[in-house]
Amino acid sequence: MTDIRPATHADVATILRFIRELAAYEREPDAVEATEASLALALFGEHPAAEAVIAQEAGEAIGFALFFHNFSTWTGRRGLYLEDLYVTPDARGQGAGRALLAHLARLALDRGCGRFEWSVLDWNTPAIDFYRKIGAVPMEEWTIQRVTGDALVTLAGLG
């Protein structure tokens, strides 16, 4: 049975390890810039930017989900955005991913959220198949746009 609990400051190193494992799975092992200090500040600082929950079996962490609130002007309500979900390879297929998503769905409803959303890489067929199985639908008419690095600096008029 998978237990889901809120992450604590003591989980920061585990969360960072999971983030690095997820980055390796997503073919970007060198892209992680987060540190324990930056995660601790983002999750447990004076103005937390995100929250996390830990999935565990027999007291051992086997996965996590990191999320934050966004806002829909159309619904006039906040939503819950799942930034990352990860389950260790040995624990996959045993219900931990579903337990994490169900926990966040309940949290979204408890908080009055109008939406629960996330992104998935288009080549990640196992995840996409899993998401379809639980009732998630793709937003095919939408494409994520991103500005980072030098382009962000230039857009800000600082470069």
Short mmCIF file of N, CA and C in Angstrom, two decimals:
data_model
loop_
_atom_site.label_atom_id
_atom_site.label_comp_id
_atom_site.label_asym_id
_atom_site.label_seq_id
_atom_site.Cartn_x
_atom_site.Cartn_y
_atom_site.Cartn_z
N MET A 1 0.85 -1.19 0.00
CA MET A 1 0.00 0.00 0.00
C MET A 1 0.89 1.24 0.00
N THR A 2 0.65 2.12 -0.94
CA THR A 2 1.43 3.35 -1.03
C THR A 2 0.83 4.41 -0.11
N ASP A 3 1.67 5.00 0.70
CA ASP A 3 1.26 6.11 1.55
C ASP A 3 1.76 7.39 0.91
N ILE A 4 0.94 8.43 0.95
CA ILE A 4 1.31 9.75 0.43
C ILE A 4 1.30 10.71 1.60
N ARG A 5 2.39 11.48 1.74
CA ARG A 5 2.47 12.45 2.84
C ARG A 5 3.10 13.73 2.32
N PRO A 6 2.81 14.84 2.98
CA PRO A 6 3.46 16.09 2.59
C PRO A 6 4.98 15.98 2.80
N ALA A 7 5.73 16.56 1.88
CA ALA A 7 7.19 16.59 2.04
C ALA A 7 7.55 17.52 3.19
N THR A 8 8.67 17.22 3.83
CA THR A 8 9.21 18.08 4.88
C THR A 8 10.60 18.53 4.47
N HIS A 9 11.14 19.44 5.23
CA HIS A 9 12.50 19.93 4.94
C HIS A 9 13.50 18.76 4.90
N ALA A 10 13.26 17.75 5.70
CA ALA A 10 14.15 16.58 5.74
C ALA A 10 14.13 15.78 4.43
N ASP A 11 13.15 16.03 3.56
CA ASP A 11 13.02 15.31 2.29
C ASP A 11 13.75 15.98 1.13
N VAL A 12 14.34 17.15 1.36
CA VAL A 12 14.91 17.93 0.25
C VAL A 12 15.95 17.13 -0.53
N ALA A 13 16.86 16.45 0.15
CA ALA A 13 17.89 15.67 -0.56
C ALA A 13 17.26 14.56 -1.40
N THR A 14 16.23 13.91 -0.86
CA THR A 14 15.54 12.85 -1.60
C THR A 14 14.83 13.42 -2.81
N ILE A 15 14.17 14.56 -2.65
CA ILE A 15 13.48 15.19 -3.77
C ILE A 15 14.48 15.55 -4.87
N LEU A 16 15.63 16.10 -4.50
CA LEU A 16 16.63 16.45 -5.50
C LEU A 16 17.15 15.19 -6.20
N ARG A 17 17.34 14.11 -5.47
CA ARG A 17 17.75 12.85 -6.10
C ARG A 17 16.71 12.38 -7.10
N PHE A 18 15.42 12.46 -6.71
CA PHE A 18 14.35 12.06 -7.62
C PHE A 18 14.31 12.96 -8.85
N ILE A 19 14.53 14.26 -8.67
CA ILE A 19 14.55 15.19 -9.80
C ILE A 19 15.66 14.81 -10.77
N ARG A 20 16.82 14.49 -10.24
CA ARG A 20 17.95 14.08 -11.10
C ARG A 20 17.65 12.77 -11.83
N GLU A 21 17.02 11.83 -11.15
CA GLU A 21 16.65 10.57 -11.79
C GLU A 21 15.61 10.82 -12.88
N LEU A 22 14.66 11.71 -12.63
CA LEU A 22 13.66 12.06 -13.63
C LEU A 22 14.33 12.72 -14.83
N ALA A 23 15.25 13.63 -14.59
CA ALA A 23 15.96 14.30 -15.69
C ALA A 23 16.71 13.28 -16.54
N ALA A 24 17.33 12.30 -15.93
CA ALA A 24 18.02 11.26 -16.69
C ALA A 24 17.02 10.47 -17.53
N TYR A 25 15.87 10.12 -16.96
CA TYR A 25 14.84 9.41 -17.70
C TYR A 25 14.35 10.24 -18.89
N GLU A 26 14.24 11.55 -18.68
CA GLU A 26 13.75 12.44 -19.73
C GLU A 26 14.85 12.90 -20.69
N ARG A 27 16.00 12.22 -20.62
CA ARG A 27 17.11 12.44 -21.55
C ARG A 27 17.77 13.79 -21.41
N GLU A 28 17.71 14.36 -20.22
CA GLU A 28 18.32 15.66 -19.92
C GLU A 28 19.11 15.58 -18.61
N PRO A 29 20.02 14.62 -18.47
CA PRO A 29 20.67 14.41 -17.16
C PRO A 29 21.49 15.61 -16.67
N ASP A 30 21.96 16.45 -17.58
CA ASP A 30 22.79 17.59 -17.17
C ASP A 30 22.01 18.89 -17.05
N ALA A 31 20.70 18.84 -17.19
CA ALA A 31 19.89 20.06 -17.20
C ALA A 31 19.47 20.54 -15.81
N VAL A 32 19.63 19.71 -14.79
CA VAL A 32 19.17 20.09 -13.45
C VAL A 32 20.12 21.12 -12.85
N GLU A 33 19.58 22.29 -12.56
CA GLU A 33 20.34 23.36 -11.90
C GLU A 33 19.97 23.48 -10.43
N ALA A 34 18.88 22.87 -10.04
CA ALA A 34 18.41 22.96 -8.65
C ALA A 34 19.46 22.40 -7.70
N THR A 35 19.48 22.98 -6.52
CA THR A 35 20.35 22.51 -5.44
C THR A 35 19.46 22.24 -4.23
N GLU A 36 20.04 21.60 -3.22
CA GLU A 36 19.26 21.40 -2.00
C GLU A 36 18.84 22.75 -1.42
N ALA A 37 19.74 23.73 -1.47
CA ALA A 37 19.41 25.05 -0.92
C ALA A 37 18.29 25.72 -1.69
N SER A 38 18.33 25.66 -3.03
CA SER A 38 17.28 26.32 -3.81
C SER A 38 15.94 25.61 -3.64
N LEU A 39 15.97 24.29 -3.54
CA LEU A 39 14.72 23.56 -3.31
C LEU A 39 14.16 23.84 -1.93
N ALA A 40 15.02 23.88 -0.93
CA ALA A 40 14.57 24.17 0.43
C ALA A 40 13.89 25.53 0.49
N LEU A 41 14.47 26.51 -0.18
CA LEU A 41 13.89 27.85 -0.21
C LEU A 41 12.56 27.84 -0.95
N ALA A 42 12.53 27.18 -2.10
CA ALA A 42 11.31 27.15 -2.92
C ALA A 42 10.16 26.41 -2.24
N LEU A 43 10.48 25.37 -1.48
CA LEU A 43 9.44 24.56 -0.86
C LEU A 43 9.11 24.96 0.57
N PHE A 44 10.12 25.49 1.30
CA PHE A 44 9.91 25.72 2.73
C PHE A 44 10.35 27.10 3.19
N GLY A 45 10.65 27.98 2.26
CA GLY A 45 11.08 29.32 2.62
C GLY A 45 9.93 30.19 3.07
N GLU A 46 10.21 31.46 3.26
CA GLU A 46 9.20 32.41 3.75
C GLU A 46 8.01 32.52 2.80
N HIS A 47 8.27 32.45 1.49
CA HIS A 47 7.21 32.52 0.47
C HIS A 47 7.34 31.31 -0.45
N PRO A 48 6.85 30.15 -0.04
CA PRO A 48 7.02 28.94 -0.85
C PRO A 48 6.43 29.11 -2.26
N ALA A 49 7.19 28.65 -3.24
CA ALA A 49 6.75 28.73 -4.64
C ALA A 49 6.03 27.46 -5.07
N ALA A 50 6.24 26.38 -4.34
CA ALA A 50 5.68 25.09 -4.72
C ALA A 50 5.53 24.23 -3.47
N GLU A 51 4.87 23.10 -3.67
CA GLU A 51 4.70 22.11 -2.62
C GLU A 51 5.09 20.76 -3.17
N ALA A 52 5.33 19.81 -2.30
CA ALA A 52 5.66 18.46 -2.74
C ALA A 52 5.04 17.45 -1.79
N VAL A 53 4.76 16.30 -2.34
CA VAL A 53 4.32 15.15 -1.54
C VAL A 53 5.23 13.98 -1.87
N ILE A 54 5.38 13.10 -0.90
CA ILE A 54 6.24 11.94 -1.02
C ILE A 54 5.38 10.68 -1.01
N ALA A 55 5.67 9.78 -1.95
CA ALA A 55 5.05 8.45 -1.95
C ALA A 55 6.02 7.50 -1.25
N GLN A 56 5.49 6.71 -0.35
CA GLN A 56 6.38 5.77 0.34
C GLN A 56 5.71 4.42 0.52
N GLU A 57 6.55 3.41 0.56
CA GLU A 57 6.15 2.03 0.85
C GLU A 57 6.98 1.57 2.03
N ALA A 58 6.34 1.07 3.04
CA ALA A 58 7.04 0.57 4.23
C ALA A 58 8.04 1.61 4.76
N GLY A 59 7.64 2.89 4.72
CA GLY A 59 8.47 3.96 5.24
C GLY A 59 9.59 4.42 4.33
N GLU A 60 9.74 3.81 3.16
CA GLU A 60 10.80 4.19 2.22
C GLU A 60 10.23 5.03 1.09
N ALA A 61 10.87 6.17 0.81
CA ALA A 61 10.42 7.05 -0.27
C ALA A 61 10.63 6.36 -1.61
N ILE A 62 9.54 6.28 -2.40
CA ILE A 62 9.62 5.63 -3.71
C ILE A 62 9.21 6.58 -4.84
N GLY A 63 8.81 7.79 -4.49
CA GLY A 63 8.41 8.74 -5.52
C GLY A 63 7.98 10.06 -4.91
N PHE A 64 7.70 11.01 -5.79
CA PHE A 64 7.26 12.32 -5.33
C PHE A 64 6.45 13.00 -6.41
N ALA A 65 5.74 14.03 -6.00
CA ALA A 65 5.07 14.94 -6.93
C ALA A 65 5.32 16.35 -6.41
N LEU A 66 5.70 17.24 -7.31
CA LEU A 66 5.93 18.64 -6.99
C LEU A 66 4.92 19.46 -7.77
N PHE A 67 4.22 20.37 -7.10
CA PHE A 67 3.10 21.08 -7.71
C PHE A 67 3.00 22.49 -7.17
N PHE A 68 2.22 23.31 -7.87
CA PHE A 68 1.95 24.67 -7.43
C PHE A 68 0.61 25.11 -8.00
N HIS A 69 0.13 26.26 -7.54
CA HIS A 69 -1.14 26.78 -8.05
C HIS A 69 -0.90 27.73 -9.21
N ASN A 70 -1.77 27.61 -10.20
CA ASN A 70 -1.84 28.59 -11.27
C ASN A 70 -3.24 29.22 -11.19
N PHE A 71 -3.61 29.99 -12.19
CA PHE A 71 -4.91 30.65 -12.14
C PHE A 71 -5.51 30.70 -13.54
N SER A 72 -6.79 30.43 -13.63
CA SER A 72 -7.52 30.52 -14.89
C SER A 72 -8.43 31.73 -14.87
N THR A 73 -8.18 32.65 -15.77
CA THR A 73 -9.08 33.81 -15.86
C THR A 73 -10.45 33.38 -16.37
N TRP A 74 -10.50 32.32 -17.14
CA TRP A 74 -11.77 31.88 -17.69
C TRP A 74 -12.67 31.26 -16.63
N THR A 75 -12.09 30.50 -15.71
CA THR A 75 -12.92 29.91 -14.65
C THR A 75 -12.99 30.84 -13.44
N GLY A 76 -12.06 31.78 -13.37
CA GLY A 76 -12.01 32.66 -12.21
C GLY A 76 -11.56 31.94 -10.95
N ARG A 77 -10.88 30.81 -11.13
CA ARG A 77 -10.43 30.00 -10.00
C ARG A 77 -8.99 29.57 -10.22
N ARG A 78 -8.35 29.27 -9.12
CA ARG A 78 -7.00 28.74 -9.26
C ARG A 78 -7.07 27.29 -9.69
N GLY A 79 -5.96 26.83 -10.21
CA GLY A 79 -5.83 25.44 -10.60
C GLY A 79 -4.61 24.85 -9.90
N LEU A 80 -4.45 23.56 -10.05
CA LEU A 80 -3.28 22.90 -9.50
C LEU A 80 -2.46 22.40 -10.69
N TYR A 81 -1.19 22.79 -10.73
CA TYR A 81 -0.31 22.39 -11.82
C TYR A 81 0.76 21.45 -11.29
N LEU A 82 0.81 20.27 -11.85
CA LEU A 82 1.80 19.27 -11.50
C LEU A 82 3.06 19.52 -12.32
N GLU A 83 4.12 19.92 -11.67
CA GLU A 83 5.39 20.18 -12.37
C GLU A 83 6.13 18.88 -12.64
N ASP A 84 6.26 18.04 -11.63
CA ASP A 84 6.97 16.77 -11.79
C ASP A 84 6.31 15.68 -10.97
N LEU A 85 6.28 14.50 -11.56
CA LEU A 85 5.85 13.29 -10.86
C LEU A 85 6.88 12.23 -11.21
N TYR A 86 7.37 11.55 -10.19
CA TYR A 86 8.38 10.52 -10.43
C TYR A 86 8.17 9.38 -9.45
N VAL A 87 8.29 8.16 -9.99
CA VAL A 87 8.26 6.95 -9.18
C VAL A 87 9.50 6.15 -9.57
N THR A 88 10.21 5.64 -8.59
CA THR A 88 11.43 4.88 -8.86
C THR A 88 11.12 3.68 -9.75
N PRO A 89 12.08 3.28 -10.60
CA PRO A 89 11.82 2.17 -11.53
C PRO A 89 11.30 0.90 -10.87
N ASP A 90 11.86 0.53 -9.73
CA ASP A 90 11.43 -0.70 -9.06
C ASP A 90 10.00 -0.63 -8.54
N ALA A 91 9.50 0.57 -8.32
CA ALA A 91 8.16 0.73 -7.75
C ALA A 91 7.09 1.00 -8.81
N ARG A 92 7.50 1.14 -10.06
CA ARG A 92 6.53 1.45 -11.12
C ARG A 92 5.58 0.28 -11.36
N GLY A 93 4.36 0.62 -11.77
CA GLY A 93 3.37 -0.40 -12.08
C GLY A 93 2.67 -0.99 -10.88
N GLN A 94 2.92 -0.42 -9.71
CA GLN A 94 2.33 -0.96 -8.49
C GLN A 94 1.33 0.00 -7.83
N GLY A 95 1.01 1.09 -8.53
CA GLY A 95 -0.02 1.99 -8.02
C GLY A 95 0.47 3.28 -7.39
N ALA A 96 1.77 3.49 -7.29
CA ALA A 96 2.26 4.71 -6.64
C ALA A 96 1.95 5.95 -7.47
N GLY A 97 2.10 5.87 -8.78
CA GLY A 97 1.79 7.02 -9.64
C GLY A 97 0.33 7.40 -9.55
N ARG A 98 -0.53 6.40 -9.59
CA ARG A 98 -1.97 6.64 -9.47
C ARG A 98 -2.29 7.23 -8.09
N ALA A 99 -1.64 6.71 -7.05
CA ALA A 99 -1.88 7.22 -5.70
C ALA A 99 -1.46 8.68 -5.59
N LEU A 100 -0.34 9.04 -6.20
CA LEU A 100 0.10 10.44 -6.19
C LEU A 100 -0.90 11.33 -6.91
N LEU A 101 -1.33 10.91 -8.10
CA LEU A 101 -2.29 11.72 -8.86
C LEU A 101 -3.64 11.81 -8.15
N ALA A 102 -4.11 10.72 -7.56
CA ALA A 102 -5.38 10.75 -6.83
C ALA A 102 -5.28 11.69 -5.63
N HIS A 103 -4.15 11.65 -4.93
CA HIS A 103 -3.94 12.55 -3.79
C HIS A 103 -4.02 14.00 -4.25
N LEU A 104 -3.35 14.32 -5.36
CA LEU A 104 -3.37 15.70 -5.85
C LEU A 104 -4.75 16.09 -6.37
N ALA A 105 -5.47 15.16 -6.96
CA ALA A 105 -6.83 15.45 -7.41
C ALA A 105 -7.72 15.80 -6.22
N ARG A 106 -7.60 15.04 -5.14
CA ARG A 106 -8.38 15.35 -3.92
C ARG A 106 -7.97 16.71 -3.36
N LEU A 107 -6.68 16.99 -3.36
CA LEU A 107 -6.19 18.26 -2.87
C LEU A 107 -6.74 19.41 -3.72
N ALA A 108 -6.74 19.22 -5.03
CA ALA A 108 -7.29 20.25 -5.93
C ALA A 108 -8.77 20.51 -5.61
N LEU A 109 -9.53 19.46 -5.42
CA LEU A 109 -10.94 19.63 -5.09
C LEU A 109 -11.11 20.29 -3.73
N ASP A 110 -10.33 19.85 -2.74
CA ASP A 110 -10.41 20.43 -1.40
C ASP A 110 -10.10 21.93 -1.42
N ARG A 111 -9.22 22.34 -2.32
CA ARG A 111 -8.81 23.75 -2.39
C ARG A 111 -9.66 24.56 -3.37
N GLY A 112 -10.68 23.96 -3.93
CA GLY A 112 -11.57 24.67 -4.83
C GLY A 112 -10.99 24.94 -6.20
N CYS A 113 -10.03 24.14 -6.61
CA CYS A 113 -9.41 24.33 -7.92
C CYS A 113 -10.35 23.90 -9.04
N GLY A 114 -10.31 24.64 -10.12
CA GLY A 114 -11.13 24.30 -11.28
C GLY A 114 -10.44 23.35 -12.24
N ARG A 115 -9.13 23.21 -12.11
CA ARG A 115 -8.37 22.38 -13.04
C ARG A 115 -7.20 21.70 -12.32
N PHE A 116 -6.79 20.58 -12.87
CA PHE A 116 -5.58 19.88 -12.46
C PHE A 116 -4.87 19.55 -13.77
N GLU A 117 -3.71 20.14 -13.98
CA GLU A 117 -3.04 20.04 -15.27
C GLU A 117 -1.57 19.69 -15.11
N TRP A 118 -0.99 19.17 -16.19
CA TRP A 118 0.44 18.89 -16.26
C TRP A 118 0.82 18.74 -17.72
N SER A 119 2.10 18.68 -17.97
CA SER A 119 2.64 18.46 -19.31
C SER A 119 3.34 17.10 -19.34
N VAL A 120 3.43 16.54 -20.53
CA VAL A 120 4.14 15.28 -20.71
C VAL A 120 4.90 15.36 -22.03
N LEU A 121 6.10 14.81 -22.03
CA LEU A 121 6.89 14.77 -23.27
C LEU A 121 6.17 13.90 -24.30
N ASP A 122 6.15 14.36 -25.55
CA ASP A 122 5.37 13.64 -26.57
C ASP A 122 5.89 12.24 -26.88
N TRP A 123 7.14 11.94 -26.53
CA TRP A 123 7.68 10.60 -26.77
C TRP A 123 7.47 9.65 -25.59
N ASN A 124 6.95 10.15 -24.47
CA ASN A 124 6.82 9.34 -23.27
C ASN A 124 5.52 8.53 -23.31
N THR A 125 5.50 7.54 -24.20
CA THR A 125 4.31 6.74 -24.42
C THR A 125 3.79 6.04 -23.17
N PRO A 126 4.66 5.47 -22.32
CA PRO A 126 4.11 4.83 -21.11
C PRO A 126 3.33 5.81 -20.23
N ALA A 127 3.86 7.02 -20.07
CA ALA A 127 3.16 8.02 -19.26
C ALA A 127 1.86 8.44 -19.93
N ILE A 128 1.92 8.70 -21.24
CA ILE A 128 0.72 9.13 -21.96
C ILE A 128 -0.36 8.06 -21.86
N ASP A 129 0.01 6.80 -22.06
CA ASP A 129 -0.98 5.72 -21.95
C ASP A 129 -1.59 5.67 -20.55
N PHE A 130 -0.75 5.84 -19.53
CA PHE A 130 -1.24 5.87 -18.15
C PHE A 130 -2.21 7.03 -17.94
N TYR A 131 -1.86 8.21 -18.44
CA TYR A 131 -2.72 9.38 -18.27
C TYR A 131 -4.06 9.20 -18.97
N ARG A 132 -4.06 8.59 -20.15
CA ARG A 132 -5.33 8.33 -20.84
C ARG A 132 -6.18 7.37 -20.02
N LYS A 133 -5.53 6.37 -19.41
CA LYS A 133 -6.25 5.37 -18.62
C LYS A 133 -6.96 6.00 -17.42
N ILE A 134 -6.40 7.07 -16.85
CA ILE A 134 -7.04 7.69 -15.69
C ILE A 134 -7.99 8.83 -16.08
N GLY A 135 -8.15 9.08 -17.39
CA GLY A 135 -9.12 10.05 -17.84
C GLY A 135 -8.56 11.40 -18.25
N ALA A 136 -7.25 11.57 -18.28
CA ALA A 136 -6.67 12.84 -18.72
C ALA A 136 -6.81 12.96 -20.23
N VAL A 137 -7.03 14.17 -20.70
CA VAL A 137 -7.15 14.42 -22.14
C VAL A 137 -6.10 15.44 -22.57
N PRO A 138 -5.56 15.27 -23.77
CA PRO A 138 -4.55 16.21 -24.25
C PRO A 138 -5.19 17.53 -24.68
N MET A 139 -4.44 18.59 -24.53
CA MET A 139 -4.86 19.91 -24.99
C MET A 139 -4.17 20.14 -26.34
N GLU A 140 -4.62 19.43 -27.35
CA GLU A 140 -3.93 19.38 -28.63
C GLU A 140 -3.86 20.74 -29.34
N GLU A 141 -4.77 21.63 -29.04
CA GLU A 141 -4.73 22.93 -29.71
C GLU A 141 -3.79 23.92 -29.02
N TRP A 142 -3.16 23.51 -27.93
CA TRP A 142 -2.27 24.38 -27.18
C TRP A 142 -0.83 23.90 -27.30
N THR A 143 0.09 24.83 -27.43
CA THR A 143 1.51 24.53 -27.45
C THR A 143 2.19 25.39 -26.40
N ILE A 144 2.98 24.77 -25.56
CA ILE A 144 3.70 25.50 -24.51
C ILE A 144 4.76 26.38 -25.16
N GLN A 145 4.87 27.60 -24.69
CA GLN A 145 5.90 28.53 -25.14
C GLN A 145 6.82 28.82 -23.97
N ARG A 146 8.11 28.99 -24.24
CA ARG A 146 9.07 29.20 -23.16
C ARG A 146 10.14 30.18 -23.61
N VAL A 147 10.52 31.07 -22.71
CA VAL A 147 11.64 32.00 -22.93
C VAL A 147 12.61 31.80 -21.77
N THR A 148 13.87 31.48 -22.08
CA THR A 148 14.88 31.27 -21.05
C THR A 148 16.20 31.89 -21.47
N GLY A 149 17.15 31.91 -20.54
CA GLY A 149 18.53 32.33 -20.84
C GLY A 149 18.62 33.70 -21.45
N ASP A 150 19.45 33.81 -22.50
CA ASP A 150 19.68 35.09 -23.15
C ASP A 150 18.40 35.69 -23.73
N ALA A 151 17.51 34.85 -24.24
CA ALA A 151 16.25 35.37 -24.78
C ALA A 151 15.41 36.01 -23.69
N LEU A 152 15.43 35.47 -22.49
CA LEU A 152 14.71 36.06 -21.36
C LEU A 152 15.30 37.41 -21.00
N VAL A 153 16.62 37.48 -20.96
CA VAL A 153 17.31 38.73 -20.64
C VAL A 153 16.99 39.78 -21.70
N THR A 154 17.03 39.39 -22.96
CA THR A 154 16.75 40.33 -24.06
C THR A 154 15.30 40.80 -23.99
N LEU A 155 14.36 39.89 -23.77
CA LEU A 155 12.95 40.26 -23.68
C LEU A 155 12.72 41.24 -22.54
N ALA A 156 13.44 41.07 -21.46
CA ALA A 156 13.31 41.97 -20.32
C ALA A 156 13.93 43.33 -20.58
N GLY A 157 14.59 43.45 -21.74
CA GLY A 157 15.22 44.72 -22.09
C GLY A 157 16.54 44.96 -21.35
N LEU A 158 17.14 43.85 -20.90
CA LEU A 158 18.37 43.97 -20.12
C LEU A 158 19.60 43.47 -20.87
N GLY A 159 19.43 43.14 -22.14
CA GLY A 159 20.58 42.59 -22.85
C GLY A 159 20.67 43.03 -24.26
#
